[in-house]
mmCIF file of C-alpha atoms in Angstrom:
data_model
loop_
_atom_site.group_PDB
_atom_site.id
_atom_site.type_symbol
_atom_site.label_atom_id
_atom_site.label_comp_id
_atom_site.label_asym_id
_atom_site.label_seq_id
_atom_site.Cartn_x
_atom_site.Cartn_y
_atom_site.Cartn_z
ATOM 1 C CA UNK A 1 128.112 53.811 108.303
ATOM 2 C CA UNK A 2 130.260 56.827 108.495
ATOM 3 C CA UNK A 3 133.778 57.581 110.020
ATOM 4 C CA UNK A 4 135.686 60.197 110.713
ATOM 5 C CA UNK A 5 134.824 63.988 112.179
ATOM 6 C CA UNK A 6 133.367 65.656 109.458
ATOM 7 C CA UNK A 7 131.450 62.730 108.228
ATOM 8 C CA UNK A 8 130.473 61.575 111.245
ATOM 9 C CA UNK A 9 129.198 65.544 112.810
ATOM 10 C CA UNK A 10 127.502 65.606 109.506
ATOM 11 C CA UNK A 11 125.089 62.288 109.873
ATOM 12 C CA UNK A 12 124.547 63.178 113.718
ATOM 13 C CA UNK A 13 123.719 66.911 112.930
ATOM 14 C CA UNK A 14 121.022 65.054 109.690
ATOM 15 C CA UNK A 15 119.297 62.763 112.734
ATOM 16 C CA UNK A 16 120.841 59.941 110.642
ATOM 17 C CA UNK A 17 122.764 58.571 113.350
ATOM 18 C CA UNK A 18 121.319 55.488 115.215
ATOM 19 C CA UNK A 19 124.892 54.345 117.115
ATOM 20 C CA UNK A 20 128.017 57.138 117.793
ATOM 21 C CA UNK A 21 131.156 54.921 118.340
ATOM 22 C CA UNK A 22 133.979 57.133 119.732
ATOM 23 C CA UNK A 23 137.115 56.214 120.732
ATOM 24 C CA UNK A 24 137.749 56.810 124.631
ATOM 25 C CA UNK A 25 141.133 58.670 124.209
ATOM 26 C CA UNK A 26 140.069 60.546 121.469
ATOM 27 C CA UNK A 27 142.215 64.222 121.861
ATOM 28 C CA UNK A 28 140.571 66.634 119.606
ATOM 29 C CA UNK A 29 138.600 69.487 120.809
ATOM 30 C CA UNK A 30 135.980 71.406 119.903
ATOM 31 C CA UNK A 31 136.082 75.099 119.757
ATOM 32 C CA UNK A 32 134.120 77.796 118.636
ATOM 33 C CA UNK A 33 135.855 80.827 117.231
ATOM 34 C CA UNK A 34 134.234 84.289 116.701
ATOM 35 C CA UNK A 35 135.108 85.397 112.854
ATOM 36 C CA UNK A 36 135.271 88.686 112.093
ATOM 37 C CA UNK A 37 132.132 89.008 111.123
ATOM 38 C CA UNK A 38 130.981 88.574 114.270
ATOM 39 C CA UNK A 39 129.893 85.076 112.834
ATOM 40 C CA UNK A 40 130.339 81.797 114.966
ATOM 41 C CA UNK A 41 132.928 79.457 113.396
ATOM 42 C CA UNK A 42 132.722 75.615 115.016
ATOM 43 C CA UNK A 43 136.345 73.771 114.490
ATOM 44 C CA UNK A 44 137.628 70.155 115.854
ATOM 45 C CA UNK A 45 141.464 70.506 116.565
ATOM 46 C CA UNK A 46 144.166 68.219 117.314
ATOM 47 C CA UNK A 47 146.870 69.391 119.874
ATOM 48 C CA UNK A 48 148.664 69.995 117.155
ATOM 49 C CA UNK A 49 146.474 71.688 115.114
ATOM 50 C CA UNK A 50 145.661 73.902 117.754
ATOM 51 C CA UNK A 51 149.259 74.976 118.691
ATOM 52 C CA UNK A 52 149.572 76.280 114.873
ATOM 53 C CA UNK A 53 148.346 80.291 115.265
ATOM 54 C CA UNK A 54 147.329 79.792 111.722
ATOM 55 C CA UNK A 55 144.149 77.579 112.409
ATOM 56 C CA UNK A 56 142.620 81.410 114.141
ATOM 57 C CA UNK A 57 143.659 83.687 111.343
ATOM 58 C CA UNK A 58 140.514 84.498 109.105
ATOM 59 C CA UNK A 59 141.974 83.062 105.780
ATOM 60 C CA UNK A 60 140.265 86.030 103.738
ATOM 61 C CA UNK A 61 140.866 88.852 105.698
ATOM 62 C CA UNK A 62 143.824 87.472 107.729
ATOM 63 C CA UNK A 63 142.115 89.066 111.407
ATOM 64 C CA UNK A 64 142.755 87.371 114.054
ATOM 65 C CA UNK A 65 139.788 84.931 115.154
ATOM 66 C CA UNK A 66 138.975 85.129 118.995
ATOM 67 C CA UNK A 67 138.522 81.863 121.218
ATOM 68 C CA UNK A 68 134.795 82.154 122.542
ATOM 69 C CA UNK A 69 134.516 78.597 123.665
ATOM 70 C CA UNK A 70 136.214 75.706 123.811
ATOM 71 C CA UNK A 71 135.801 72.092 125.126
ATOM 72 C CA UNK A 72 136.861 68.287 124.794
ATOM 73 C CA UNK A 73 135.046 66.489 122.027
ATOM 74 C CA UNK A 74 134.498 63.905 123.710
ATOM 75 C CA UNK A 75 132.596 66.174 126.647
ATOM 76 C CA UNK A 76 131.057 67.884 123.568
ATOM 77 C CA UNK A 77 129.054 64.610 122.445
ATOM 78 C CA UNK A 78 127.894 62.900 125.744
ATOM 79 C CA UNK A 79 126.517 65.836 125.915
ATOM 80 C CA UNK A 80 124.224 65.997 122.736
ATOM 81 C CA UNK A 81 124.076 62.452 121.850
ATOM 82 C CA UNK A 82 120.497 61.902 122.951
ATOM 83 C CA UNK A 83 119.491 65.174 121.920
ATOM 84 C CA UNK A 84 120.603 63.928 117.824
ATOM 85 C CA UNK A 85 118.779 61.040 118.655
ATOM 86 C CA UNK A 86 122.054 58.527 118.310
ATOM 87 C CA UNK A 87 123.312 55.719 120.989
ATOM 88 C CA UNK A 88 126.562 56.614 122.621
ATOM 89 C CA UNK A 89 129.446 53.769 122.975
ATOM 90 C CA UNK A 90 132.932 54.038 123.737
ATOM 91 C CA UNK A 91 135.886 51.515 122.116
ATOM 92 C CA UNK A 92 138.814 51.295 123.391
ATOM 93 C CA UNK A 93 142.393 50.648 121.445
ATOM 94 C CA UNK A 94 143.491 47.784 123.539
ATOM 95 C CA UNK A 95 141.882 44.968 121.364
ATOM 96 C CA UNK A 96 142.417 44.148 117.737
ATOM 97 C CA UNK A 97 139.238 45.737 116.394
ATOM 98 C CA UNK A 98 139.354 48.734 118.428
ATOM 99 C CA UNK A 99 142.459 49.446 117.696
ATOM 100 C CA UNK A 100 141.683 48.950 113.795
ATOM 101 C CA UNK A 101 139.479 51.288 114.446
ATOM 102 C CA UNK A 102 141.036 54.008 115.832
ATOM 103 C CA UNK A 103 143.873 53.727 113.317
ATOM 104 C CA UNK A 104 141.567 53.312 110.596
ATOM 105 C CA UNK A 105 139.058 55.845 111.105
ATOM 106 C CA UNK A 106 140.673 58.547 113.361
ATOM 107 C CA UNK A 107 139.081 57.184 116.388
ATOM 108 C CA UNK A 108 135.252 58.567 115.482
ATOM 109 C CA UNK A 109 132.055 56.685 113.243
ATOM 110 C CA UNK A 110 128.594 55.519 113.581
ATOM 111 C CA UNK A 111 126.039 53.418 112.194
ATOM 112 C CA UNK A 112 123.280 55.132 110.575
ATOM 113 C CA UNK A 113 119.885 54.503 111.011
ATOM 114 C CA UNK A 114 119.325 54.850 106.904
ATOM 115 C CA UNK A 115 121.707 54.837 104.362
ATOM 116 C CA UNK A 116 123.325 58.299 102.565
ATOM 117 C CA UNK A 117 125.757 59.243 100.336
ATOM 118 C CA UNK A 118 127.448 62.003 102.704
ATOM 119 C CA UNK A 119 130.351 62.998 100.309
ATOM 120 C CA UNK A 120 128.046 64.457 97.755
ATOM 121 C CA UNK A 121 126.640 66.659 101.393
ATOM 122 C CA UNK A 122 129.485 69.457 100.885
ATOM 123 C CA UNK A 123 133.209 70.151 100.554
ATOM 124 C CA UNK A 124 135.996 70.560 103.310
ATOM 125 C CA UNK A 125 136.489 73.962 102.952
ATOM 126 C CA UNK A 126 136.653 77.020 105.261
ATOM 127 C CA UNK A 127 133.410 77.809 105.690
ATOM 128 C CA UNK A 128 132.407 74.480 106.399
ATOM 129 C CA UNK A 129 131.450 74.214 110.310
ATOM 130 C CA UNK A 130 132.759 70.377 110.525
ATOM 131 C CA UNK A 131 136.217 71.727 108.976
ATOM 132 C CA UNK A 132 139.067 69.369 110.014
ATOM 133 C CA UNK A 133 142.343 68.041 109.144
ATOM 134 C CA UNK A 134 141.811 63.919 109.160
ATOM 135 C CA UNK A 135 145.562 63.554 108.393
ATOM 136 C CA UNK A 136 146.243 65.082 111.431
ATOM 137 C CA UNK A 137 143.628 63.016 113.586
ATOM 138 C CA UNK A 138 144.721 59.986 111.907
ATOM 139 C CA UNK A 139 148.415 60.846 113.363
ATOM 140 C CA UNK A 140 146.902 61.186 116.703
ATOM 141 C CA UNK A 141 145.403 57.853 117.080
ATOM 142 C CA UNK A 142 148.896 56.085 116.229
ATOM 143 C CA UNK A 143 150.466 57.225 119.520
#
């Protein structure tokens, strides 16, 4: 299994991903910023992380990064679901279990088709395209 975003983009994005379980309130969104590079940059933000200006300054040059696209996550995923090759179901917070699960892991997970040691797959650092702030999602999912 995996949980949370960055985990969880990283098994779907690997094909590892048999079942996507996503929580049906689940407010982050995805959003594609153009660095100044003219490379893409791919971010998940809470409402509040997107309010704070300094989630679209380029941390080593401090330029400004552009909005190119952006969309719900949960939009984002029924979308490509299939496409990864993953099952798509929705919990909801009004039982026990689902709403262990959204407290517990951020509202986002899946069972894998095969197991895999995803921590040793890469840091949580800038240039990372599944960069996010699970503090911040964790807050979310306790409204």
């Amino acid at each position: 299994y995996s949980y949370g975003i960055m985990d969880t983009l990283k098994a779907l994005d690997m094909g590892a991903v048999e079942t996507l379980i996503v929580w049906e309130s689940l407010d982050v969104n995805r959003v594609i910023l153009n660095g100044p590079d003219g490379i893409e940059v791919e971010r998940f933000f809470s409402p509040a992380q997107e309010a704070d200006r300094s989630n679209y300054v380029d941390k080593e040059t401090g330029a400004e990064l552009e909005v190119k696209e952006k969309m719900p996550m949960l939009e984002w995923l029924t979308e490509i679901y299939k496409e990864k090759g993953a099952a798509l179901e929705f919990v909801a917070d009004r039982s026990t279990v689902g709403s262990r699960f959204v407290n517990t892991f951020g509202g986002i997970g899946a069972l894998l088709c095969y197991q895999m040691d995803i921590t040793k797959l890469g840091g949580n650092d800038e240039s990372n395209m599944y960069y996010d702030n699970d503090e911040e999602i964790e807050e979310i999912s306790e409204d």
